[in-house]
GROMACS .gro file of N, CA, C and O in nm:
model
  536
    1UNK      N    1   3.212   2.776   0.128
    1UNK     CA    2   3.141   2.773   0.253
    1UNK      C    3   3.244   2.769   0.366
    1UNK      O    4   3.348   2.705   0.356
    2UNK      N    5   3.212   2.835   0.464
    2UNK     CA    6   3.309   2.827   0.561
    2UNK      C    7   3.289   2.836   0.719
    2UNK      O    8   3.235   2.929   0.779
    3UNK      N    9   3.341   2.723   0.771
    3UNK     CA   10   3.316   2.669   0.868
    3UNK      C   11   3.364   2.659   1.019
    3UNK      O   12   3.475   2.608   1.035
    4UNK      N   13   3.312   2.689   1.104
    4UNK     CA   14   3.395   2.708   1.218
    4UNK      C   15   3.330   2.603   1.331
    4UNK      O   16   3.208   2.612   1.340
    5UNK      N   17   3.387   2.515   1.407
    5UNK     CA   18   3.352   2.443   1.525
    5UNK      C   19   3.412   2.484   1.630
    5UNK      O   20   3.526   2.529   1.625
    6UNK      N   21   3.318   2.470   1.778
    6UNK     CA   22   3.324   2.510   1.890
    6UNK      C   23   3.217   2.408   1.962
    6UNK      O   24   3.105   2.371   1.929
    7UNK      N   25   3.304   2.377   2.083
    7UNK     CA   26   3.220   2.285   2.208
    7UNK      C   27   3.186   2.374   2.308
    7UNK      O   28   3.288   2.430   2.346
    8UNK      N   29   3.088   2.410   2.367
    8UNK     CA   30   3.007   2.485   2.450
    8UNK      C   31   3.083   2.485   2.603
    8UNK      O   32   3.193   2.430   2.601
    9UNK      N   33   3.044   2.534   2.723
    9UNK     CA   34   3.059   2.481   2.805
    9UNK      C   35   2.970   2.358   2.859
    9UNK      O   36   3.014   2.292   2.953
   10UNK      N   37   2.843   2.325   2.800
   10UNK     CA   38   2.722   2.270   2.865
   10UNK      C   39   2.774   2.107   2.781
   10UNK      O   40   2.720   2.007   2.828
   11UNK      N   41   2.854   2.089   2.685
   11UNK     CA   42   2.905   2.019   2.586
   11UNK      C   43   2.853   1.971   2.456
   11UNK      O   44   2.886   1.875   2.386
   12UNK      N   45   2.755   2.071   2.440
   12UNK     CA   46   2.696   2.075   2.290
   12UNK      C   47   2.761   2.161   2.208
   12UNK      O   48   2.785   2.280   2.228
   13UNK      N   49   2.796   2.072   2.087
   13UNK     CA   50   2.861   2.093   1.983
   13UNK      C   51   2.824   2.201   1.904
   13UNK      O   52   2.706   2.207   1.871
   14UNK      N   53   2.890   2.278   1.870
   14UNK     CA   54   2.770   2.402   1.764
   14UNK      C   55   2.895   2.383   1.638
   14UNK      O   56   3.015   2.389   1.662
   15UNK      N   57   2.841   2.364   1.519
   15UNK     CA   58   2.947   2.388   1.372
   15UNK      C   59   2.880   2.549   1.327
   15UNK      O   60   2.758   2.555   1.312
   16UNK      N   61   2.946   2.648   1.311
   16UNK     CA   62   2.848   2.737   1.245
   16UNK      C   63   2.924   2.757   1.084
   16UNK      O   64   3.046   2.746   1.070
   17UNK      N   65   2.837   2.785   0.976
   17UNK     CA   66   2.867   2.777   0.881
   17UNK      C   67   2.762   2.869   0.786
   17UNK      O   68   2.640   2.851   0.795
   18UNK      N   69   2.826   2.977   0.685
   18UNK     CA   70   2.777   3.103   0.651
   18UNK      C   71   2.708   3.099   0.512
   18UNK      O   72   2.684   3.200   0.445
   19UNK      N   73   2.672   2.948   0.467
   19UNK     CA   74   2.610   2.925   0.412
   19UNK      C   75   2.417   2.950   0.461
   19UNK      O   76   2.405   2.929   0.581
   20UNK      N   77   2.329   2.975   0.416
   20UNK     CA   78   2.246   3.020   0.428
   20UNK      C   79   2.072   2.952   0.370
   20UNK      O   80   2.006   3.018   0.289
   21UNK      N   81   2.025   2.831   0.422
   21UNK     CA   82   1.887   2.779   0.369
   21UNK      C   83   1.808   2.790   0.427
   21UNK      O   84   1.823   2.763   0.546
   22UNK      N   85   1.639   2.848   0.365
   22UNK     CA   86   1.540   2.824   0.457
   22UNK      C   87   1.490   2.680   0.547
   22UNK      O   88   1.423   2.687   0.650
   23UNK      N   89   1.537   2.553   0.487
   23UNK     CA   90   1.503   2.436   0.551
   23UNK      C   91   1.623   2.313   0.581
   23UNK      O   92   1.649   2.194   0.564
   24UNK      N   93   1.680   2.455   0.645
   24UNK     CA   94   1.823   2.371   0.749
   24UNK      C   95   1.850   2.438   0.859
   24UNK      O   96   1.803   2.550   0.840
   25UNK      N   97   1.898   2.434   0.961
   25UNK     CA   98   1.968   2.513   1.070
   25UNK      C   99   2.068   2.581   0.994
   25UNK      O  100   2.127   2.534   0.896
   26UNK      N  101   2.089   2.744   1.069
   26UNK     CA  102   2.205   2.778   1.003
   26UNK      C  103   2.265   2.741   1.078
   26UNK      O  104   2.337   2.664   1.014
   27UNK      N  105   2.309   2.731   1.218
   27UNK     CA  106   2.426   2.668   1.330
   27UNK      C  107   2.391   2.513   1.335
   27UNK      O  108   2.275   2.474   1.321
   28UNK      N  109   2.493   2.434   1.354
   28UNK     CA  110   2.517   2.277   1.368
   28UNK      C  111   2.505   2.311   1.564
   28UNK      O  112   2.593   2.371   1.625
   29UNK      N  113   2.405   2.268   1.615
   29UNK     CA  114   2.392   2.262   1.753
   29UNK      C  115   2.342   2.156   1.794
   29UNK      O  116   2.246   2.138   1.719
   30UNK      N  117   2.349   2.036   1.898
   30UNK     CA  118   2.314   1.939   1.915
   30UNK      C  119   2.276   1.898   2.092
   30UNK      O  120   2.320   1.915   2.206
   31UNK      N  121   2.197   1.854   2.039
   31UNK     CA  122   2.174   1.833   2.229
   31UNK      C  123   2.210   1.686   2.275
   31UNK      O  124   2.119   1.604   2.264
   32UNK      N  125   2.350   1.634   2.331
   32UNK     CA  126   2.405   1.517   2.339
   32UNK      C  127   2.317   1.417   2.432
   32UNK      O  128   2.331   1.295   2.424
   33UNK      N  129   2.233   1.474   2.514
   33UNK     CA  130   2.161   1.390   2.567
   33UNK      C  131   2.085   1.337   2.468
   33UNK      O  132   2.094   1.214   2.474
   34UNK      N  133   2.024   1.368   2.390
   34UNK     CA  134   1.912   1.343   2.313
   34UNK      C  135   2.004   1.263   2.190
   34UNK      O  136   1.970   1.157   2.137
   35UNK      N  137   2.066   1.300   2.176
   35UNK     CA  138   2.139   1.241   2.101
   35UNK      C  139   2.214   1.078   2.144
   35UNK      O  140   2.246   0.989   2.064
   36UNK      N  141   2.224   1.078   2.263
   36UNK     CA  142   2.300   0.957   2.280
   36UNK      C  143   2.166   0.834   2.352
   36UNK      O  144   2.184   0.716   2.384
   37UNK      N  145   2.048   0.909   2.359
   37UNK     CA  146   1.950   0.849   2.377
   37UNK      C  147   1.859   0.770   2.268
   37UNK      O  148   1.810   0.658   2.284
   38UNK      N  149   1.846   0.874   2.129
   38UNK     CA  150   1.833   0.786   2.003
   38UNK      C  151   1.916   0.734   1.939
   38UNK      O  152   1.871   0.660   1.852
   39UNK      N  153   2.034   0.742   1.947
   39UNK     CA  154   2.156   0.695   1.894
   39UNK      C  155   2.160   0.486   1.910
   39UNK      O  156   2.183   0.384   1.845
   40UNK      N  157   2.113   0.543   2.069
   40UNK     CA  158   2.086   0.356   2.138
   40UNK      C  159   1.995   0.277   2.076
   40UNK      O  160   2.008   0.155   2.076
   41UNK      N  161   1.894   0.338   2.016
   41UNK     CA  162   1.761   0.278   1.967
   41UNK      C  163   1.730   0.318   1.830
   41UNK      O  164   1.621   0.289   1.782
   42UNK      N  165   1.835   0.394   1.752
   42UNK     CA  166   1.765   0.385   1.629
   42UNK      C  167   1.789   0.268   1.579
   42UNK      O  168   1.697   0.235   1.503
   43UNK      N  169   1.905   0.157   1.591
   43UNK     CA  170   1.866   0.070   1.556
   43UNK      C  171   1.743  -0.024   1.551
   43UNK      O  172   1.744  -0.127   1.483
   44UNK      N  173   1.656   0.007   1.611
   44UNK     CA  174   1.526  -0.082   1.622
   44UNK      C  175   1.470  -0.095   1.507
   44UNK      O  176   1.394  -0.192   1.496
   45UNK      N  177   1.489   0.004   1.376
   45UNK     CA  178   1.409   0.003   1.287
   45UNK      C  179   1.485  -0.087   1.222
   45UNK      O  180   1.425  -0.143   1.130
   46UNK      N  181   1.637  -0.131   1.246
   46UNK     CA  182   1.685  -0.231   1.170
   46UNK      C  183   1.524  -0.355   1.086
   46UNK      O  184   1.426  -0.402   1.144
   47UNK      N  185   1.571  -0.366   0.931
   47UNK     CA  186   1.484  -0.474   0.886
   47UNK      C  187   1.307  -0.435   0.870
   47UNK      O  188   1.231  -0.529   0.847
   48UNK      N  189   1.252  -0.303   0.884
   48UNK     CA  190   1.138  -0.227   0.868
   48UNK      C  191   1.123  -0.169   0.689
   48UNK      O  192   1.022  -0.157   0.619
   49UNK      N  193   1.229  -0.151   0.666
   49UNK     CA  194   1.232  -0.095   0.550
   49UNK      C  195   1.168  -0.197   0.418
   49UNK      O  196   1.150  -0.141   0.311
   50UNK      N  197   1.140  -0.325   0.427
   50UNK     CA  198   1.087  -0.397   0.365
   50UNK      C  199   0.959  -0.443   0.357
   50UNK      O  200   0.916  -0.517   0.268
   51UNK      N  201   0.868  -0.382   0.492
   51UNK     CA  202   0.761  -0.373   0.496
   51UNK      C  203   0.703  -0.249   0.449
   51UNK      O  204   0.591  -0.231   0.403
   52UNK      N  205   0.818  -0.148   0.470
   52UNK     CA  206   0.729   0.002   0.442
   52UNK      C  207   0.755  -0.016   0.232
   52UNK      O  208   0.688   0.059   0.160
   53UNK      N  209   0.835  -0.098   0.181
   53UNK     CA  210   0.848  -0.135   0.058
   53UNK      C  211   0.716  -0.179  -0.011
   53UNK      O  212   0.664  -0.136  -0.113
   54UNK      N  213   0.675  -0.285   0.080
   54UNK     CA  214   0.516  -0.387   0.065
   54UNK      C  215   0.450  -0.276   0.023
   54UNK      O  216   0.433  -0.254  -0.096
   55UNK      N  217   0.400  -0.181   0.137
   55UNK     CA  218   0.344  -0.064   0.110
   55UNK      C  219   0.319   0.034   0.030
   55UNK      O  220   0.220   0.103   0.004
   56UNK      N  221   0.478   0.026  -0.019
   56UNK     CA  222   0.468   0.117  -0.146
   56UNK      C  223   0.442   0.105  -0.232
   56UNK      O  224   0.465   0.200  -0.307
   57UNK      N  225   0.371  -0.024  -0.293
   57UNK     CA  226   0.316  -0.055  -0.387
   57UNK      C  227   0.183  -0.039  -0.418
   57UNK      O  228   0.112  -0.104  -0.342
   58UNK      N  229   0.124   0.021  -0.499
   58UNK     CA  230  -0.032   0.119  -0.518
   58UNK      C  231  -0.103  -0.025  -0.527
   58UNK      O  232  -0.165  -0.051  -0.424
   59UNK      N  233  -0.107  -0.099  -0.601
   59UNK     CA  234  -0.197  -0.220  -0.547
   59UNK      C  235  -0.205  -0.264  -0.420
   59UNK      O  236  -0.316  -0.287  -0.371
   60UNK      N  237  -0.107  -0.278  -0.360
   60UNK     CA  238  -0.074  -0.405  -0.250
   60UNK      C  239  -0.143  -0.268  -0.163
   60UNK      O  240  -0.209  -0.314  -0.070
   61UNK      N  241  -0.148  -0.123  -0.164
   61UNK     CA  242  -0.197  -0.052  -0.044
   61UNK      C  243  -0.342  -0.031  -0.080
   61UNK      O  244  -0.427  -0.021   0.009
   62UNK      N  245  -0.385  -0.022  -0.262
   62UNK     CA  246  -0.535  -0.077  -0.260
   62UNK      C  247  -0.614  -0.176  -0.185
   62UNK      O  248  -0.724  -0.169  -0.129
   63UNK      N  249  -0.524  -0.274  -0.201
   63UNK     CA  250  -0.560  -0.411  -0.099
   63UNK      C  251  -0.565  -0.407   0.018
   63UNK      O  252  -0.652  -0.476   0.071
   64UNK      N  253  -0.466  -0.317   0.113
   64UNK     CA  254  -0.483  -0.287   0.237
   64UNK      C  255  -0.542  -0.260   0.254
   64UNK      O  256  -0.601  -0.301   0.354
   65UNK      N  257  -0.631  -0.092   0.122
   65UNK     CA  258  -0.707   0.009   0.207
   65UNK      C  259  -0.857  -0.098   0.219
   65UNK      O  260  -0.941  -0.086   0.307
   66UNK      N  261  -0.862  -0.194   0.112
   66UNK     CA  262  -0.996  -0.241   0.111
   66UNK      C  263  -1.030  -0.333   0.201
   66UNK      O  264  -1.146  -0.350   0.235
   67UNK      N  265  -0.916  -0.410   0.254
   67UNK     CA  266  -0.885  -0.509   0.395
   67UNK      C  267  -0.980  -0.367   0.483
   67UNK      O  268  -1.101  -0.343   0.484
   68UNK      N  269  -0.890  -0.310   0.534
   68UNK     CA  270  -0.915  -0.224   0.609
   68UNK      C  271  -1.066  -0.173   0.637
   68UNK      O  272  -1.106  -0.141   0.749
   69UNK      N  273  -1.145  -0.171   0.521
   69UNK     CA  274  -1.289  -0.090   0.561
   69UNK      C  275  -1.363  -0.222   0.535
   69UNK      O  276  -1.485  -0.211   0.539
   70UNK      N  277  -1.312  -0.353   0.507
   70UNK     CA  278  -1.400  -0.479   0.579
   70UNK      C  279  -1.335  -0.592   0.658
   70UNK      O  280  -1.219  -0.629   0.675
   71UNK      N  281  -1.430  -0.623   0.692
   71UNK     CA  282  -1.403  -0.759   0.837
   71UNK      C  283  -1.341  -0.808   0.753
   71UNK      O  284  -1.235  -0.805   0.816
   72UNK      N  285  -1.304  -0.869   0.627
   72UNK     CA  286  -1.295  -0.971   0.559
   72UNK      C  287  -1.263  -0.956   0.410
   72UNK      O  288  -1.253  -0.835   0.387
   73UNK      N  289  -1.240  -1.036   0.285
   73UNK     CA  290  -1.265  -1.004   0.136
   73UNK      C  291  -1.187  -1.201   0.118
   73UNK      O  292  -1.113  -1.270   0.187
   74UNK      N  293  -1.249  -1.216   0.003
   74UNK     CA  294  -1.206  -1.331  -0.042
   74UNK      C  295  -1.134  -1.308  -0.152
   74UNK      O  296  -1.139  -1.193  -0.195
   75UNK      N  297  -1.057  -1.400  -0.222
   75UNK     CA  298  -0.933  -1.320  -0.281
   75UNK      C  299  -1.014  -1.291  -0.426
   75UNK      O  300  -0.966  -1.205  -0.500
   76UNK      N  301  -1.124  -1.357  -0.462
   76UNK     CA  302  -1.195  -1.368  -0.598
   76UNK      C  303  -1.267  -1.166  -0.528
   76UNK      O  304  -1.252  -1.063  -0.593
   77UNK      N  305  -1.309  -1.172  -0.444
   77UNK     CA  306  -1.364  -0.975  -0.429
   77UNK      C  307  -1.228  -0.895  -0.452
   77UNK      O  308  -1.223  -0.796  -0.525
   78UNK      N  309  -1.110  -0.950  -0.377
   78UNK     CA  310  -0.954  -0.793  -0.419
   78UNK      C  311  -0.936  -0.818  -0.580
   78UNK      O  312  -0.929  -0.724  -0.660
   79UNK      N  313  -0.926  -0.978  -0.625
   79UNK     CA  314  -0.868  -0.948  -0.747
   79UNK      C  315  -1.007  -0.859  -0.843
   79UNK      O  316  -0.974  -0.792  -0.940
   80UNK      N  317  -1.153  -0.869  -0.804
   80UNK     CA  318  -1.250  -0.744  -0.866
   80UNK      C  319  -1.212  -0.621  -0.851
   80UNK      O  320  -1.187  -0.562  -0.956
   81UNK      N  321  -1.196  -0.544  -0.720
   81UNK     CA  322  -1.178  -0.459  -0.640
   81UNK      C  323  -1.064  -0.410  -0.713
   81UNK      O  324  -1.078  -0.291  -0.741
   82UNK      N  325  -0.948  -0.466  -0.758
   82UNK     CA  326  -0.854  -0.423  -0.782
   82UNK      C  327  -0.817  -0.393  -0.964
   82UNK      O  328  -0.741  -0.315  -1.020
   83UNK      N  329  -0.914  -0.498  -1.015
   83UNK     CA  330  -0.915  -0.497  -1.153
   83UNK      C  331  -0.794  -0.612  -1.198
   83UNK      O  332  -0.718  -0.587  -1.292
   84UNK      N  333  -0.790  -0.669  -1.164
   84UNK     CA  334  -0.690  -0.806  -1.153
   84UNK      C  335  -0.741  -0.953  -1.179
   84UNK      O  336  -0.863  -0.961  -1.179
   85UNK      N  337  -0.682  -1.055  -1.198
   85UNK     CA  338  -0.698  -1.156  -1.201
   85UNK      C  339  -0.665  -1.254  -1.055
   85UNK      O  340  -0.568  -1.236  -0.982
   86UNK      N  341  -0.756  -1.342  -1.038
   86UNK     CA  342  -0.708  -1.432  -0.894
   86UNK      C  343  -0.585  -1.405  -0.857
   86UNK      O  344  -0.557  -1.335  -0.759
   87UNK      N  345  -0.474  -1.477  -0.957
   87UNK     CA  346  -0.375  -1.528  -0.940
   87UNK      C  347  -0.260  -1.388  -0.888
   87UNK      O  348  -0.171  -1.398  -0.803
   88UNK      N  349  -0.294  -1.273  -0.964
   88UNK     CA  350  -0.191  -1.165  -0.923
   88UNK      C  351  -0.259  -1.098  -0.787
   88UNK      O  352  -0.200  -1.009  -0.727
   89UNK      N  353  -0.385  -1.147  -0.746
   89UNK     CA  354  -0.428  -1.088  -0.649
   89UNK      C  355  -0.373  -1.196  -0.501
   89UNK      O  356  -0.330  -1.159  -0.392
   90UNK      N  357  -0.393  -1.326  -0.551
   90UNK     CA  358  -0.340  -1.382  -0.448
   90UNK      C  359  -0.170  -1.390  -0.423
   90UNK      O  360  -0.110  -1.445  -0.331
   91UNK      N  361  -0.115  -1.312  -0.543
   91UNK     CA  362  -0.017  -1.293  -0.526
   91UNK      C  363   0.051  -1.182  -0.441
   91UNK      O  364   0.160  -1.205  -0.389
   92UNK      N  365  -0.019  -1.045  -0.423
   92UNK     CA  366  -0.018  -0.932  -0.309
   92UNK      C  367  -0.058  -1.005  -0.239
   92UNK      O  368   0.040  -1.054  -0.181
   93UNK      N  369  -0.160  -1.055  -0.198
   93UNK     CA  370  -0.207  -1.067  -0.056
   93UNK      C  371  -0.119  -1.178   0.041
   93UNK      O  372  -0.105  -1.167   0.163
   94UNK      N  373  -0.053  -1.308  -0.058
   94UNK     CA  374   0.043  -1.372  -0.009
   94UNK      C  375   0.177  -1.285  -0.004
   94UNK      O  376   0.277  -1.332   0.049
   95UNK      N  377   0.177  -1.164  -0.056
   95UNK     CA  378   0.284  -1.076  -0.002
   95UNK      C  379   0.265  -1.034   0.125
   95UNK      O  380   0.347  -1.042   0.216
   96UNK      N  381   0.131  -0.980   0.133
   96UNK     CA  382   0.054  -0.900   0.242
   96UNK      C  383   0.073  -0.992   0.381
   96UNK      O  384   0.088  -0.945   0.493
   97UNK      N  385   0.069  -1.122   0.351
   97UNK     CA  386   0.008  -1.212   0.474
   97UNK      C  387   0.178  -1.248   0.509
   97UNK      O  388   0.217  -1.250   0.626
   98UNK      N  389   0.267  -1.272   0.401
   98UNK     CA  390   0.443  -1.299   0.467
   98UNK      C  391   0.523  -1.145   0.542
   98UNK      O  392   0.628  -1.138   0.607
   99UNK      N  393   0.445  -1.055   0.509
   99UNK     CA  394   0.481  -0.941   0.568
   99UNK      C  395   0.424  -0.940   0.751
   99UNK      O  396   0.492  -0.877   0.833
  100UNK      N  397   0.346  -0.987   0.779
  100UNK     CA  398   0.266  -1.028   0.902
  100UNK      C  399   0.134  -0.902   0.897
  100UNK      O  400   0.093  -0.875   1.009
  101UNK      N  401   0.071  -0.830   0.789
  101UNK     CA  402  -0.003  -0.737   0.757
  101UNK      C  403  -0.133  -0.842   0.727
  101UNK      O  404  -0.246  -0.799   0.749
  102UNK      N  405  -0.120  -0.934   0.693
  102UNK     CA  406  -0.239  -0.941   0.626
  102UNK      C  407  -0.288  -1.152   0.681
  102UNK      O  408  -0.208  -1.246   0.679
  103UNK      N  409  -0.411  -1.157   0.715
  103UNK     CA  410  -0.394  -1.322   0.743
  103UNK      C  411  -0.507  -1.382   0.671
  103UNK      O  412  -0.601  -1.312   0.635
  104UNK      N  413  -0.503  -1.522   0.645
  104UNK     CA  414  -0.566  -1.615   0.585
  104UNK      C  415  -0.662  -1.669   0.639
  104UNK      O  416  -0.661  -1.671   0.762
  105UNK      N  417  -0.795  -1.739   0.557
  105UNK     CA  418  -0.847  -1.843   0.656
  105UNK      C  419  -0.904  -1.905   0.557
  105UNK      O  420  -0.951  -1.828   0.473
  106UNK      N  421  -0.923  -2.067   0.525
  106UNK     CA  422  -0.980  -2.144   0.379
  106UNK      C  423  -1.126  -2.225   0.425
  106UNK      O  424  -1.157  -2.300   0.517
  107UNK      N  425  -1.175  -2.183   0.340
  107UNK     CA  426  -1.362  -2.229   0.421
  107UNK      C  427  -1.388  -2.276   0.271
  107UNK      O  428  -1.399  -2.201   0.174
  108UNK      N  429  -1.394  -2.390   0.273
  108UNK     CA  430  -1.416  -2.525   0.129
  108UNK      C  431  -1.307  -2.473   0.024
  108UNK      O  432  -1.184  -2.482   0.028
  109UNK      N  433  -1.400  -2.409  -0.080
  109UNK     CA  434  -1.273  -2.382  -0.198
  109UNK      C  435  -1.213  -2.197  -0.202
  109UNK      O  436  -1.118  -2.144  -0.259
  110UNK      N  437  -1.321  -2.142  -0.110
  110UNK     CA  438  -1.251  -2.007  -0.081
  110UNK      C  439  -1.140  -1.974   0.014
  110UNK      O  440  -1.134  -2.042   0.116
  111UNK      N  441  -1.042  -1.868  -0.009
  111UNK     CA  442  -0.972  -1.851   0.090
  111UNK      C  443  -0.990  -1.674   0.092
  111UNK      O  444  -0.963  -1.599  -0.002
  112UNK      N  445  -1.054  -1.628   0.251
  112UNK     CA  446  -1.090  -1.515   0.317
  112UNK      C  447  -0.978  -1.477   0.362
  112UNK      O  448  -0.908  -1.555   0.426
  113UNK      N  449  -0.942  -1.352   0.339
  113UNK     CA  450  -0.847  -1.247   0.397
  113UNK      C  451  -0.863  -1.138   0.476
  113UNK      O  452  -0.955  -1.067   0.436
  114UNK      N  453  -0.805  -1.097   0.576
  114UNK     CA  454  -0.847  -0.968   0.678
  114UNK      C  455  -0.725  -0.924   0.727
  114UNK      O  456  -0.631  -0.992   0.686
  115UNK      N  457  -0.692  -0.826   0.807
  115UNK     CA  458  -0.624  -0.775   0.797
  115UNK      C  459  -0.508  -0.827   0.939
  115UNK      O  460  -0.567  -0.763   1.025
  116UNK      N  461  -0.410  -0.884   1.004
  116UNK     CA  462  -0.335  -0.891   1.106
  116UNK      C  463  -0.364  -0.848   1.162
  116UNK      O  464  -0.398  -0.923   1.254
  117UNK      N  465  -0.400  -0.671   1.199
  117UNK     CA  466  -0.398  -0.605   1.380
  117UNK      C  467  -0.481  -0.512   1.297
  117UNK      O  468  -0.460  -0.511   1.176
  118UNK      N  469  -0.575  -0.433   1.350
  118UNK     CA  470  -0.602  -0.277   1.380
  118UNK      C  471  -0.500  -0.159   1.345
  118UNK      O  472  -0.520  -0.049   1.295
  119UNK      N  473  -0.389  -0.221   1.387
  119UNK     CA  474  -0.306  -0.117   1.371
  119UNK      C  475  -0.278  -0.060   1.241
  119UNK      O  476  -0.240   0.056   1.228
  120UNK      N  477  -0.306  -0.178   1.098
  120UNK     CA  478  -0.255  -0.154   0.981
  120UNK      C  479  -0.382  -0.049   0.949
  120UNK      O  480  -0.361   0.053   0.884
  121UNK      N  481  -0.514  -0.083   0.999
  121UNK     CA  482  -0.592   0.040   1.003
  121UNK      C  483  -0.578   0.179   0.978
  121UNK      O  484  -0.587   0.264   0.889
  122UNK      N  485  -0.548   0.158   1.123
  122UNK     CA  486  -0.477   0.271   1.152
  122UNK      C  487  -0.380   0.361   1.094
  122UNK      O  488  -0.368   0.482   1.081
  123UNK      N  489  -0.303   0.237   1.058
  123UNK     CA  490  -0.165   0.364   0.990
  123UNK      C  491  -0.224   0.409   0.852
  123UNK      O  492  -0.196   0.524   0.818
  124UNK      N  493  -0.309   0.328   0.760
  124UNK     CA  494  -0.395   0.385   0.642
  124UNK      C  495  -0.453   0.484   0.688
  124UNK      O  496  -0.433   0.595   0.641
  125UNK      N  497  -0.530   0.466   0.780
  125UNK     CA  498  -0.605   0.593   0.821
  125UNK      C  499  -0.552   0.748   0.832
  125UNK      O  500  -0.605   0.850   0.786
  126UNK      N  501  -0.444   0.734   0.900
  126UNK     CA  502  -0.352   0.806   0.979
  126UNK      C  503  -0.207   0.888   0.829
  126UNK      O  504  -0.145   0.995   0.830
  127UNK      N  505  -0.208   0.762   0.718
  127UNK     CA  506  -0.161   0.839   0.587
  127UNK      C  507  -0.250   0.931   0.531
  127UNK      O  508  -0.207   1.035   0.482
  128UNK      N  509  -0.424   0.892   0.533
  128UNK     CA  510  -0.457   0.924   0.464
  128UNK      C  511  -0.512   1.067   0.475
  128UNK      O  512  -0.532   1.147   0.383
  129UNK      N  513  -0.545   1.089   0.673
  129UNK     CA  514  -0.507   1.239   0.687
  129UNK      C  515  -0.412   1.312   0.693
  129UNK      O  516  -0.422   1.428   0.731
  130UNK      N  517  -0.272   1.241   0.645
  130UNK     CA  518  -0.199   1.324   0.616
  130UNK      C  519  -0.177   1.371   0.486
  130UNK      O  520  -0.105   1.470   0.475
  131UNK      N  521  -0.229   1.315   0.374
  131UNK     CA  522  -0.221   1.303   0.234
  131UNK      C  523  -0.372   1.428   0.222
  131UNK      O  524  -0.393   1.495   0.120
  132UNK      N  525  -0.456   1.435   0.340
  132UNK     CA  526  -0.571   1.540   0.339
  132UNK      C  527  -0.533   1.682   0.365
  132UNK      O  528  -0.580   1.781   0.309
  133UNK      N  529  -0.455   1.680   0.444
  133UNK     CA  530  -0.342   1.810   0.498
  133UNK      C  531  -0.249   1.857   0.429
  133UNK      O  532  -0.190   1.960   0.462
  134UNK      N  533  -0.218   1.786   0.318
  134UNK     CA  534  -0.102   1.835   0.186
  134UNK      C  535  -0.187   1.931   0.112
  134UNK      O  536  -0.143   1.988   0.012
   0.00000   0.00000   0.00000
């Protein structure tokens, strides 16, 4: 492969290189504004990657999706819902609830679960038309 670099006058970088893929740029061109603008803030996602982990687990996002389409579930309905026993069910959902996704509330010997914000809604929602569009 072979490679040639050049700085523009405008000061975007171009690498061009005669290698050839449909799902890459063939020229290395960069727009430094844009670049030194996410550069500042991609750190923000620092420490995210352990929630989108929670997630990836096909139970623990069963549990979401079923949070999600009620006000409410007590942990004796997810561990049904899910085909589980109490104990591994209250075990996601005490995942769910240390992640800040998921919250508690104990009314005599039950303890009711729902979901933190709307937003986790949302982002189920929002996978799941994208998983409709594949």
């Amino acid at each position: 492969m072979e490679e040639k670099s050049i700085i523009s006058k405008r000061g975007i970088g171009i690498k061009i290189s005669k290698t050839k893929q449909d799902d890459t740029c063939e020229t290395f061109i960069f727009d430094p504004e844009k670049v030194a603008r996410r550069q500042q803030e991609v750190d923000r996602t620092e420490g995210l990657a352990p929630l989108f982990k929670v997630l990836a687990d096909e139970t623990r996002l069963k549990i979401i999706y079923a949070l999600s389409r009620e006000d409410e579930l007590c942990v004796c309905d997810v561990a049904t819902i899910i085909g589980s026993t109490n104990a591994a069910a209250s075990h996601h959902l005490r995942m769910l609830r240390n992640m800040g996704l998921a919250k508690h509330r104990k009314e005599g010997k039950m303890v009711f679960y729902s979901l933190e914000s709307g937003h986790v809604r949302h982002l189920i929602d929002e996978a799941l038309r994208l998983k409709e569009r594949r």
